Amino acid sequence: MIKALRGTYDILPPETTLWQKVEQKTRELFASYGYGEIRTPIFERTELFTRSIGEATDIVEKEMYTFQDRKGRSCSLRPEETACVVRACLEHKLLNQQGKIHKFFYIGPMFRYDRPQAGRQRQFNQVGVELFGSYSPFADAEVITMMVRFFELLGLKNVSVNVNSLGDKESVENYKDELKKFIQPKLGDLCPDCNRRFEKNILRLLDCKVPSCKEVFNSPEMPVITNSLSNVSREHYETVLSALKDVNVNFVEEPGLVRGLDYYTETIFEITHNSIGAQDALGGGGRYNNLVKEIGGPATGAVGFAIGVERLILVLKQLDIQAEDCKDIIYLVSFDEEAIRENLVFADELRKKGLTAITGYQKLSVKAQMRQANNIGAKFVVMRGENERAQEFVKVKNMESGEEKVVAVKDLAQNFV
RNA sequence: GUGAUUGUAGCUCAGUUGGUUAGAGCGCCUGGUUGUGGCCCAGGAGGCCGGGGGUUCAAAUCCCCUCAUUCACCCCA
């Protein structure tokens, strides 16, 4: 038997209705903030990702689905969407008018060659937004607010909002130097992973879970990133926080919060939920003021986030949040061959009135058909055998009350409206 | 990439120290009602025991390999 590849999976009805709900709320809410939907290709030149996400990141180093096309170009399935959106903006010259704001949201599959586990698969879906053309801290605050409101709209309470600031390029570099000086003599006390991080991406030390490492980092002399911020970055960050308070978004400042992509600057944030296992980040994002320029565009302030839809669905299921109920089902029983033919027409009439009508296609016993009607949760059953046909009637049974009544054929659709 | 875990019916799982024809519950189908569902009763269908190799008179059971699942690490949504 051929099965879906590792880390990929099918979404079947009725679960798809929950996905449809998420998609519908996405379009609704993001549009109300003035965002328009963008759709970009699912694969791009590999270079786009290596340059934006960072050569040394895990995503680029070991998680990309990379292949050569027939002309020998290196292509990669997109592991995230921000770089793709930036590319599209540059290609369509959208960012050349200074001061013009562009807001996009997207929804679609991303690909990372990871080992699957709870809340992580190789093909997964993200919904996200990107805002271009502003350096304002209020843009950051609005984007974070939008993310929180999105979860609330889906009935999700108790999400944790963590925020931090990396500051501008100089602030981060200063902090990294300080951190190196502090950690260097203590490397012997740290776990092997932390020793590796020290070389590769020292900021990642901050969210190590090993207790002995945490002890080192909890020392009073441990440098804190928000203390290394330049005046401009500090002011930016504080404005973001105060604006969040203005709109009553609860958050926690988390100086240990780090993101895995190289392009972030200034504000970064993450939303987690404690009910879905180790991979508890529902979404995350931040500002990326240098990325557009690095990819060859004009210097452009930008901020955005991405949400993992699979993880979101996990939480929704856990909280037993359902999609809206579907419409009443009308099942048309076929007593004989003639009825199968008639029901095609009757069902057509019902559906033209916006009703949901289901018929059988082969001659089964009435008992079997009733059982099927019951199994699919039909609210009404329409029956028409010899007796009814003789008088241009149908019999309608209400499956909840068991009550039956006779209805003239011409009034059939009207009966359900 | 690392560690652990589990693969037996559509689903959830039993299956003794290797020993006849591999079981249960739920679900499904049929009948009990010449044209009536749910509840109940009776019957039935459905398994190369993940795949391959080995040990043995004999393997779902023991050994090796492989694929897959789940969870965690790394990392991230």
GROMACS .gro file of C-alpha atoms (C1' of nucleotides) in nm:
model
  494
    1MET     CA    1   0.000   0.000   0.000
    2ILE     CA    2   0.128   0.347  -0.085
    3LYS     CA    3   0.104   0.575   0.213
    4ALA     CA    4   0.145   0.947   0.266
    5LEU     CA    5   0.509   1.041   0.316
    6ARG     CA    6   0.652   1.075   0.661
    7GLY     CA    7   0.547   1.399   0.822
    8THR     CA    8   0.261   1.454   0.577
    9TYR     CA    9  -0.100   1.360   0.630
   10ASP     CA   10  -0.453   1.391   0.496
   11ILE     CA   11  -0.723   1.603   0.646
   12LEU     CA   12  -1.059   1.434   0.599
   13PRO     CA   13  -1.414   1.544   0.656
   14PRO     CA   14  -1.556   1.627   0.900
   15GLU     CA   15  -1.231   1.772   1.031
   16THR     CA   16  -1.195   1.990   0.722
   17THR     CA   17  -1.487   2.200   0.844
   18LEU     CA   18  -1.273   2.310   1.137
   19TRP     CA   19  -1.000   2.413   0.892
   20GLN     CA   20  -1.256   2.603   0.688
   21LYS     CA   21  -1.360   2.788   0.999
   22VAL     CA   22  -1.000   2.890   1.071
   23GLU     CA   23  -0.954   3.007   0.713
   24GLN     CA   24  -1.278   3.199   0.715
   25LYS     CA   25  -1.193   3.380   1.040
   26THR     CA   26  -0.847   3.457   0.904
   27ARG     CA   27  -0.987   3.633   0.599
   28GLU     CA   28  -1.251   3.812   0.804
   29LEU     CA   29  -1.025   3.946   1.076
   30PHE     CA   30  -0.718   4.035   0.875
   31ALA     CA   31  -0.930   4.216   0.619
   32SER     CA   32  -1.073   4.427   0.902
   33TYR     CA   33  -0.719   4.554   0.968
   34GLY     CA   34  -0.675   4.642   0.602
   35TYR     CA   35  -0.472   4.339   0.498
   36GLY     CA   36  -0.511   4.183   0.155
   37GLU     CA   37  -0.439   3.823   0.069
   38ILE     CA   38  -0.117   3.739  -0.113
   39ARG     CA   39  -0.047   3.404  -0.278
   40THR     CA   40   0.306   3.320  -0.379
   41PRO     CA   41   0.457   3.007  -0.537
   42ILE     CA   42   0.524   2.710  -0.317
   43PHE     CA   43   0.885   2.688  -0.439
   44GLU     CA   44   1.147   2.952  -0.499
   45ARG     CA   45   1.513   2.978  -0.583
   46THR     CA   46   1.707   2.833  -0.293
   47GLU     CA   47   1.914   3.147  -0.269
   48LEU     CA   48   1.613   3.348  -0.152
   49PHE     CA   49   1.595   3.145   0.167
   50THR     CA   50   1.965   3.108   0.234
   51ARG     CA   51   2.007   3.484   0.209
   52SER     CA   52   1.705   3.582   0.418
   53ILE     CA   53   1.674   3.315   0.683
   54GLY     CA   54   2.050   3.278   0.729
   55GLU     CA   55   2.309   3.026   0.608
   56ALA     CA   56   2.381   2.896   0.954
   57THR     CA   57   2.025   2.846   1.073
   58ASP     CA   58   1.882   2.497   1.120
   59ILE     CA   59   1.612   2.568   0.868
   60VAL     CA   60   1.862   2.630   0.591
   61GLU     CA   61   2.126   2.387   0.707
   62LYS     CA   62   1.919   2.075   0.750
   63GLU     CA   63   1.548   2.132   0.699
   64MET     CA   64   1.497   2.250   0.343
   65TYR     CA   65   1.351   2.042   0.064
   66THR     CA   66   1.599   2.141  -0.206
   67PHE     CA   67   1.615   2.003  -0.561
   68GLN     CA   68   1.745   2.091  -0.901
   69ASP     CA   69   1.500   2.159  -1.180
   70ARG     CA   70   1.562   2.039  -1.535
   71LYS     CA   71   1.780   2.337  -1.615
   72GLY     CA   72   1.996   2.275  -1.309
   73ARG     CA   73   1.866   2.564  -1.100
   74SER     CA   74   1.858   2.502  -0.727
   75CYS     CA   75   1.502   2.532  -0.601
   76SER     CA   76   1.352   2.485  -0.256
   77LEU     CA   77   1.004   2.429  -0.122
   78ARG     CA   78   0.930   2.730   0.095
   79PRO     CA   79   1.010   2.671   0.462
   80GLU     CA   80   0.845   2.999   0.559
   81GLU     CA   81   0.664   3.278   0.383
   82THR     CA   82   0.825   3.607   0.481
   83ALA     CA   83   1.109   3.581   0.231
   84CYS     CA   84   0.861   3.491  -0.044
   85VAL     CA   85   0.644   3.793   0.027
   86VAL     CA   86   0.947   4.022   0.028
   87ARG     CA   87   1.054   3.877  -0.304
   88ALA     CA   88   0.710   3.935  -0.450
   89CYS     CA   89   0.706   4.295  -0.326
   90LEU     CA   90   1.040   4.367  -0.488
   91GLU     CA   91   0.946   4.195  -0.810
   92HIS     CA   92   0.633   4.408  -0.837
   93LYS     CA   93   0.820   4.722  -0.726
   94LEU     CA   94   0.574   4.787  -0.445
   95LEU     CA   95   0.824   4.928  -0.200
   96ASN     CA   96   0.970   5.203  -0.418
   97GLN     CA   97   0.725   5.469  -0.301
   98GLN     CA   98   0.858   5.585   0.028
   99GLY     CA   99   0.612   5.599   0.312
  100LYS     CA  100   0.352   5.383   0.144
  101ILE     CA  101   0.220   5.105   0.366
  102HIS     CA  102   0.156   4.757   0.230
  103LYS     CA  103  -0.025   4.493   0.432
  104PHE     CA  104  -0.053   4.129   0.329
  105PHE     CA  105  -0.184   3.814   0.484
  106TYR     CA  106  -0.132   3.463   0.356
  107ILE     CA  107  -0.241   3.112   0.431
  108GLY     CA  108  -0.083   2.798   0.295
  109PRO     CA  109   0.157   2.507   0.328
  110MET     CA  110   0.525   2.531   0.429
  111PHE     CA  111   0.785   2.254   0.421
  112ARG     CA  112   1.061   2.159   0.660
  113TYR     CA  113   1.247   1.830   0.671
  114ASP     CA  114   1.221   1.774   1.045
  115ARG     CA  115   1.155   1.467   1.253
  116PRO     CA  116   0.778   1.469   1.312
  117GLN     CA  117   0.634   1.492   1.661
  118ALA     CA  118   0.330   1.641   1.833
  119GLY     CA  119   0.258   1.973   1.664
  120ARG     CA  120   0.528   1.931   1.404
  121GLN     CA  121   0.511   1.788   1.056
  122ARG     CA  122   0.708   1.820   0.734
  123GLN     CA  123   0.430   1.982   0.541
  124PHE     CA  124   0.244   2.218   0.767
  125ASN     CA  125   0.025   2.521   0.722
  126GLN     CA  126   0.075   2.875   0.833
  127VAL     CA  127  -0.139   3.180   0.835
  128GLY     CA  128   0.054   3.500   0.872
  129VAL     CA  129   0.080   3.868   0.795
  130GLU     CA  130   0.349   4.106   0.676
  131LEU     CA  131   0.336   4.483   0.705
  132PHE     CA  132   0.581   4.693   0.499
  133GLY     CA  133   0.667   5.061   0.503
  134SER     CA  134   0.660   5.158   0.868
  135TYR     CA  135   0.914   5.178   1.147
  136SER     CA  136   0.649   5.285   1.397
  137PRO     CA  137   0.625   5.095   1.725
  138PHE     CA  138   0.248   5.127   1.691
  139ALA     CA  139   0.266   4.902   1.387
  140ASP     CA  140   0.434   4.639   1.607
  141ALA     CA  141   0.167   4.683   1.872
  142GLU     CA  142  -0.115   4.655   1.622
  143VAL     CA  143   0.031   4.342   1.467
  144ILE     CA  144   0.068   4.176   1.807
  145THR     CA  145  -0.285   4.282   1.897
  146MET     CA  146  -0.418   4.140   1.573
  147MET     CA  147  -0.257   3.807   1.651
  148VAL     CA  148  -0.413   3.795   1.997
  149ARG     CA  149  -0.754   3.896   1.864
  150PHE     CA  150  -0.729   3.621   1.604
  151PHE     CA  151  -0.701   3.357   1.874
  152GLU     CA  152  -0.980   3.518   2.072
  153LEU     CA  153  -1.205   3.520   1.767
  154LEU     CA  154  -1.162   3.144   1.745
  155GLY     CA  155  -1.265   3.104   2.106
  156LEU     CA  156  -0.917   3.056   2.243
  157LYS     CA  157  -0.854   3.204   2.584
  158ASN     CA  158  -0.546   3.174   2.801
  159VAL     CA  159  -0.281   3.218   2.538
  160SER     CA  160   0.052   3.348   2.667
  161VAL     CA  161   0.203   3.643   2.487
  162ASN     CA  162   0.579   3.677   2.529
  163VAL     CA  163   0.764   3.978   2.398
  164ASN     CA  164   1.125   4.084   2.382
  165SER     CA  165   1.346   4.324   2.192
  166LEU     CA  166   1.671   4.251   2.016
  167GLY     CA  167   1.726   4.616   1.935
  168ASP     CA  168   1.892   4.738   1.621
  169LYS     CA  169   2.193   4.571   1.463
  170GLU     CA  170   2.444   4.742   1.689
  171SER     CA  171   2.250   4.663   2.004
  172VAL     CA  172   2.247   4.293   1.923
  173GLU     CA  173   2.616   4.287   1.837
  174ASN     CA  174   2.701   4.466   2.160
  175TYR     CA  175   2.492   4.223   2.355
  176LYS     CA  176   2.645   3.922   2.186
  177ASP     CA  177   2.993   4.049   2.277
  178GLU     CA  178   2.892   4.104   2.637
  179LEU     CA  179   2.734   3.761   2.654
  180LYS     CA  180   3.043   3.597   2.506
  181LYS     CA  181   3.266   3.760   2.766
  182PHE     CA  182   3.040   3.644   3.044
  183ILE     CA  183   2.990   3.288   2.919
  184GLN     CA  184   3.339   3.207   2.790
  185PRO     CA  185   3.489   3.120   3.130
  186LYS     CA  186   3.184   2.913   3.223
  187LEU     CA  187   3.165   2.697   2.910
  188GLY     CA  188   3.282   2.394   3.106
  189ASP     CA  189   2.967   2.410   3.321
  190LEU     CA  190   2.733   2.421   3.026
  191CYS     CA  191   2.572   2.133   2.836
  192PRO     CA  192   2.714   2.018   2.499
  193ASP     CA  193   2.426   2.185   2.315
  194CYS     CA  194   2.507   2.515   2.478
  195ASN     CA  195   2.871   2.479   2.383
  196ARG     CA  196   2.762   2.429   2.026
  197ARG     CA  197   2.529   2.727   2.046
  198PHE     CA  198   2.809   2.941   2.183
  199GLU     CA  199   2.987   2.901   1.852
  200LYS     CA  200   2.693   2.899   1.618
  201ASN     CA  201   2.420   3.125   1.756
  202ILE     CA  202   2.499   3.246   2.101
  203LEU     CA  203   2.155   3.399   2.158
  204ARG     CA  204   2.004   3.052   2.159
  205LEU     CA  205   2.177   2.986   2.490
  206LEU     CA  206   1.905   3.191   2.653
  207ASP     CA  207   1.628   2.937   2.616
  208CYS     CA  208   1.823   2.625   2.711
  209LYS     CA  209   1.614   2.395   2.928
  210VAL     CA  210   1.895   2.214   3.109
  211PRO     CA  211   1.875   2.304   3.481
  212SER     CA  212   2.252   2.337   3.531
  213CYS     CA  213   2.271   2.579   3.240
  214LYS     CA  214   1.974   2.777   3.367
  215GLU     CA  215   2.154   2.817   3.697
  216VAL     CA  216   2.446   2.982   3.523
  217PHE     CA  217   2.214   3.213   3.331
  218ASN     CA  218   2.022   3.308   3.645
  219SER     CA  219   2.333   3.461   3.798
  220PRO     CA  220   2.295   3.834   3.879
  221GLU     CA  221   2.592   3.916   3.654
  222MET     CA  222   2.424   3.759   3.353
  223PRO     CA  223   2.382   4.029   3.087
  224VAL     CA  224   2.021   4.102   2.992
  225ILE     CA  225   1.951   4.193   2.634
  226THR     CA  226   1.705   4.471   2.707
  227ASN     CA  227   1.982   4.648   2.904
  228SER     CA  228   2.197   4.661   2.592
  229LEU     CA  229   1.944   4.843   2.379
  230SER     CA  230   2.039   5.173   2.221
  231ASN     CA  231   1.830   5.472   2.324
  232VAL     CA  232   1.630   5.462   2.004
  233SER     CA  233   1.561   5.088   2.038
  234ARG     CA  234   1.473   5.124   2.403
  235GLU     CA  235   1.223   5.395   2.329
  236HIS     CA  236   1.074   5.191   2.046
  237TYR     CA  237   1.035   4.889   2.270
  238GLU     CA  238   0.877   5.084   2.554
  239THR     CA  239   0.628   5.243   2.319
  240VAL     CA  240   0.527   4.899   2.193
  241LEU     CA  241   0.471   4.778   2.548
  242SER     CA  242   0.271   5.080   2.655
  243ALA     CA  243   0.057   5.061   2.341
  244LEU     CA  244  -0.019   4.697   2.421
  245LYS     CA  245  -0.134   4.804   2.764
  246ASP     CA  246  -0.358   5.067   2.604
  247VAL     CA  247  -0.546   4.797   2.414
  248ASN     CA  248  -0.550   4.562   2.714
  249VAL     CA  249  -0.336   4.291   2.562
  250ASN     CA  250  -0.179   4.092   2.843
  251PHE     CA  251   0.183   4.004   2.782
  252VAL     CA  252   0.497   3.894   2.961
  253GLU     CA  253   0.837   4.043   2.892
  254GLU     CA  254   1.067   3.755   2.823
  255PRO     CA  255   1.433   3.863   2.788
  256GLY     CA  256   1.524   3.503   2.702
  257LEU     CA  257   1.298   3.492   2.398
  258VAL     CA  258   1.500   3.438   2.080
  259ARG     CA  259   1.387   3.355   1.730
  260GLY     CA  260   1.548   3.113   1.493
  261LEU     CA  261   1.560   3.328   1.185
  262ASP     CA  262   1.844   3.573   1.131
  263TYR     CA  263   1.645   3.863   0.996
  264TYR     CA  264   1.469   3.983   1.310
  265THR     CA  265   1.544   4.321   1.466
  266GLU     CA  266   1.384   4.519   1.747
  267THR     CA  267   1.056   4.374   1.872
  268ILE     CA  268   1.006   3.998   1.868
  269PHE     CA  269   0.716   3.801   2.011
  270GLU     CA  270   0.570   3.457   2.048
  271ILE     CA  271   0.234   3.318   2.153
  272THR     CA  272   0.219   2.985   2.332
  273HIS     CA  273  -0.046   2.756   2.476
  274ASN     CA  274   0.025   2.504   2.746
  275SER     CA  275  -0.202   2.223   2.627
  276ILE     CA  276  -0.033   2.087   2.315
  277GLY     CA  277   0.295   1.930   2.422
  278ALA     CA  278   0.653   2.037   2.384
  279GLN     CA  279   0.602   2.232   2.062
  280ASP     CA  280   0.386   2.487   2.235
  281ALA     CA  281   0.439   2.794   2.016
  282LEU     CA  282   0.119   2.871   1.830
  283GLY     CA  283   0.283   3.152   1.647
  284GLY     CA  284   0.561   3.402   1.651
  285GLY     CA  285   0.702   3.697   1.470
  286GLY     CA  286   0.871   4.029   1.494
  287ARG     CA  287   1.016   4.327   1.317
  288TYR     CA  288   1.266   4.287   1.035
  289ASN     CA  289   1.398   4.624   0.932
  290ASN     CA  290   1.701   4.504   0.738
  291LEU     CA  291   1.565   4.214   0.537
  292VAL     CA  292   1.419   4.404   0.241
  293LYS     CA  293   1.744   4.590   0.188
  294GLU     CA  294   1.951   4.275   0.223
  295ILE     CA  295   1.753   4.111  -0.053
  296GLY     CA  296   1.818   4.406  -0.277
  297GLY     CA  297   1.527   4.640  -0.213
  298PRO     CA  298   1.503   4.985  -0.060
  299ALA     CA  299   1.548   5.018   0.317
  300THR     CA  300   1.202   4.933   0.446
  301GLY     CA  301   1.063   4.892   0.795
  302ALA     CA  302   0.861   4.572   0.825
  303VAL     CA  303   0.690   4.358   1.085
  304GLY     CA  304   0.494   4.034   1.070
  305PHE     CA  305   0.406   3.703   1.225
  306ALA     CA  306   0.317   3.346   1.136
  307ILE     CA  307   0.080   3.105   1.308
  308GLY     CA  308   0.102   2.726   1.285
  309VAL     CA  309  -0.241   2.609   1.181
  310GLU     CA  310  -0.189   2.245   1.287
  311ARG     CA  311  -0.099   2.357   1.638
  312LEU     CA  312  -0.395   2.591   1.645
  313ILE     CA  313  -0.624   2.305   1.540
  314LEU     CA  314  -0.474   2.090   1.815
  315VAL     CA  315  -0.574   2.347   2.074
  316LEU     CA  316  -0.919   2.394   1.924
  317LYS     CA  317  -0.980   2.020   1.943
  318GLN     CA  318  -0.848   2.004   2.295
  319LEU     CA  319  -1.087   2.279   2.401
  320ASP     CA  320  -1.361   2.100   2.207
  321ILE     CA  321  -1.424   2.403   1.990
  322GLN     CA  322  -1.632   2.295   1.691
  323ALA     CA  323  -1.709   2.438   1.354
  324GLU     CA  324  -2.062   2.572   1.318
  325ASP     CA  325  -2.332   2.311   1.269
  326CYS     CA  326  -2.418   2.224   0.915
  327LYS     CA  327  -2.764   2.252   0.766
  328ASP     CA  328  -3.043   2.000   0.818
  329ILE     CA  329  -3.006   1.697   0.598
  330ILE     CA  330  -3.302   1.567   0.398
  331TYR     CA  331  -3.267   1.202   0.296
  332LEU     CA  332  -3.473   1.070   0.007
  333VAL     CA  333  -3.559   0.703   0.037
  334SER     CA  334  -3.604   0.504  -0.283
  335PHE     CA  335  -3.865   0.235  -0.252
  336ASP     CA  336  -3.812   0.105  -0.604
  337GLU     CA  337  -3.621   0.165  -0.929
  338GLU     CA  338  -3.869   0.431  -1.033
  339ALA     CA  339  -3.809   0.621  -0.710
  340ILE     CA  340  -3.433   0.636  -0.766
  341ARG     CA  341  -3.505   0.814  -1.093
  342GLU     CA  342  -3.762   1.048  -0.934
  343ASN     CA  343  -3.542   1.132  -0.639
  344LEU     CA  344  -3.275   1.273  -0.864
  345VAL     CA  345  -3.529   1.533  -0.972
  346PHE     CA  346  -3.675   1.594  -0.626
  347ALA     CA  347  -3.332   1.637  -0.472
  348ASP     CA  348  -3.241   1.880  -0.747
  349GLU     CA  349  -3.545   2.093  -0.661
  350LEU     CA  350  -3.459   2.090  -0.291
  351ARG     CA  351  -3.097   2.191  -0.350
  352LYS     CA  352  -3.206   2.476  -0.575
  353LYS     CA  353  -3.382   2.611  -0.266
  354GLY     CA  354  -3.053   2.592  -0.074
  355LEU     CA  355  -3.143   2.275   0.115
  356THR     CA  356  -2.920   1.974   0.169
  357ALA     CA  357  -3.060   1.663   0.002
  358ILE     CA  358  -2.907   1.317  -0.013
  359THR     CA  359  -3.034   1.018  -0.209
  360GLY     CA  360  -2.934   0.656  -0.239
  361TYR     CA  361  -2.822   0.523  -0.576
  362GLN     CA  362  -2.915   0.159  -0.557
  363LYS     CA  363  -3.211  -0.044  -0.450
  364LEU     CA  364  -3.172  -0.131  -0.085
  365SER     CA  365  -3.436  -0.233   0.162
  366VAL     CA  366  -3.627   0.055   0.315
  367LYS     CA  367  -3.492  -0.053   0.649
  368ALA     CA  368  -3.135  -0.026   0.524
  369GLN     CA  369  -3.201   0.315   0.377
  370MET     CA  370  -3.358   0.437   0.699
  371ARG     CA  371  -3.054   0.317   0.884
  372GLN     CA  372  -2.830   0.510   0.648
  373ALA     CA  373  -3.043   0.820   0.690
  374ASN     CA  374  -3.001   0.783   1.063
  375ASN     CA  375  -2.627   0.725   1.037
  376ILE     CA  376  -2.561   1.041   0.845
  377GLY     CA  377  -2.774   1.237   1.088
  378ALA     CA  378  -3.061   1.321   0.853
  379LYS     CA  379  -3.327   1.534   1.013
  380PHE     CA  380  -3.595   1.449   0.757
  381VAL     CA  381  -3.667   1.151   0.539
  382VAL     CA  382  -3.875   1.180   0.224
  383MET     CA  383  -4.053   0.863   0.109
  384ARG     CA  384  -4.243   0.796  -0.209
  385GLY     CA  385  -4.367   0.450  -0.298
  386GLU     CA  386  -4.658   0.317  -0.494
  387ASN     CA  387  -4.922   0.457  -0.259
  388GLU     CA  388  -4.786   0.812  -0.262
  389ARG     CA  389  -4.713   0.806  -0.632
  390ALA     CA  390  -5.075   0.717  -0.708
  391GLN     CA  391  -5.183   1.049  -0.557
  392GLU     CA  392  -4.889   1.282  -0.630
  393PHE     CA  393  -4.788   1.284  -0.266
  394VAL     CA  394  -4.473   1.219  -0.070
  395LYS     CA  395  -4.444   1.118   0.291
  396VAL     CA  396  -4.211   1.323   0.510
  397LYS     CA  397  -4.080   1.184   0.834
  398ASN     CA  398  -3.917   1.389   1.105
  399MET     CA  399  -3.638   1.169   1.239
  400GLU     CA  400  -3.620   1.339   1.574
  401SER     CA  401  -3.987   1.325   1.667
  402GLY     CA  402  -4.074   1.022   1.453
  403GLU     CA  403  -4.375   1.212   1.325
  404GLU     CA  404  -4.486   1.152   0.966
  405LYS     CA  405  -4.700   1.364   0.738
  406VAL     CA  406  -4.818   1.358   0.380
  407VAL     CA  407  -4.716   1.645   0.155
  408ALA     CA  408  -4.818   1.723  -0.203
  409VAL     CA  409  -4.528   1.686  -0.445
  410LYS     CA  410  -4.558   2.046  -0.557
  411ASP     CA  411  -4.522   2.168  -0.196
  412LEU     CA  412  -4.222   1.951  -0.113
  413ALA     CA  413  -3.948   2.213  -0.118
  414GLN     CA  414  -4.173   2.473   0.039
  415ASN     CA  415  -4.226   2.236   0.330
  416PHE     CA  416  -3.863   2.273   0.446
  417VAL     CA  417  -3.805   2.643   0.391
  418G      C1'  418   2.048   1.443   1.303
  419U      C1'  419   1.994   1.191   1.846
  420G      C1'  420   1.712   0.898   2.214
  421A      C1'  421   1.296   0.615   2.352
  422U      C1'  422   0.816   0.391   2.218
  423U      C1'  423   0.463   0.116   1.945
  424G      C1'  424   0.310  -0.168   1.477
  425U      C1'  425  -0.260  -0.783   1.535
  426A      C1'  426  -1.005  -0.659   1.192
  427G      C1'  427  -1.270   0.001   0.977
  428C      C1'  428  -1.154   0.187   1.530
  429U      C1'  429  -0.965   0.072   2.050
  430C      C1'  430  -0.703  -0.333   2.212
  431A      C1'  431  -0.631  -0.892   2.419
  432G      C1'  432  -0.326  -1.298   2.260
  433U      C1'  433  -0.004  -1.719   2.861
  434U      C1'  434   0.678  -2.062   2.902
  435G      C1'  435   0.690  -2.048   2.077
  436G      C1'  436   0.210  -2.546   1.984
  437U      C1'  437  -0.434  -2.695   1.611
  438U      C1'  438  -0.877  -2.311   1.241
  439A      C1'  439  -0.563  -1.561   1.569
  440G      C1'  440  -0.985  -1.327   1.966
  441A      C1'  441  -1.298  -0.926   2.233
  442G      C1'  442  -1.560  -0.459   2.250
  443C      C1'  443  -1.730  -0.084   1.929
  444G      C1'  444  -1.854  -0.004   1.419
  445C      C1'  445  -2.043  -0.225   0.951
  446C      C1'  446  -2.392  -0.570   0.680
  447U      C1'  447  -2.832  -0.911   0.698
  448G      C1'  448  -3.264  -1.088   0.946
  449G      C1'  449  -3.644  -1.048   1.351
  450U      C1'  450  -4.133  -0.582   1.054
  451U      C1'  451  -4.449  -0.787   0.224
  452G      C1'  452  -4.281   0.014   0.297
  453U      C1'  453  -3.975   0.270   0.838
  454G      C1'  454  -3.399   0.453   1.170
  455G      C1'  455  -3.230   0.476   1.699
  456C      C1'  456  -3.311   0.034   2.179
  457C      C1'  457  -3.311  -0.504   2.203
  458C      C1'  458  -3.223  -1.013   2.006
  459A      C1'  459  -3.002  -1.351   1.636
  460G      C1'  460  -2.666  -1.426   1.246
  461G      C1'  461  -2.269  -1.262   0.903
  462A      C1'  462  -1.863  -1.027   0.654
  463G      C1'  463  -1.390  -0.844   0.752
  464G      C1'  464  -0.673  -1.004   0.934
  465C      C1'  465  -0.030  -1.254   0.426
  466C      C1'  466  -0.031  -1.030   1.303
  467G      C1'  467   0.386  -0.343   0.910
  468G      C1'  468   0.766  -0.561   0.537
  469G      C1'  469   1.208  -0.883   0.459
  470G      C1'  470   1.545  -1.241   0.637
  471G      C1'  471   1.692  -1.600   1.021
  472U      C1'  472   1.639  -1.983   1.438
  473U      C1'  473   1.289  -2.413   1.494
  474C      C1'  474   0.939  -3.008   1.364
  475A      C1'  475   0.646  -2.551   1.462
  476A      C1'  476   0.681  -1.810   1.499
  477A      C1'  477   0.178  -1.289   1.602
  478U      C1'  478   0.522  -1.474   1.999
  479C      C1'  479   1.258  -1.553   1.984
  480C      C1'  480   1.693  -1.296   1.689
  481C      C1'  481   1.867  -0.947   1.293
  482C      C1'  482   1.753  -0.579   0.923
  483U      C1'  483   1.413  -0.239   0.727
  484C      C1'  484   0.982   0.076   0.695
  485A      C1'  485   0.632   0.331   0.962
  486U      C1'  486   0.386   0.538   1.439
  487U      C1'  487   0.406   0.812   1.877
  488C      C1'  488   0.679   1.110   2.227
  489A      C1'  489   1.103   1.389   2.358
  490C      C1'  490   1.583   1.640   2.229
  491C      C1'  491   1.790   1.976   1.855
  492C      C1'  492   1.500   2.348   1.627
  493C      C1'  493   1.069   2.577   1.503
  494A      C1'  494   0.478   2.727   1.342
   0.00000   0.00000   0.00000
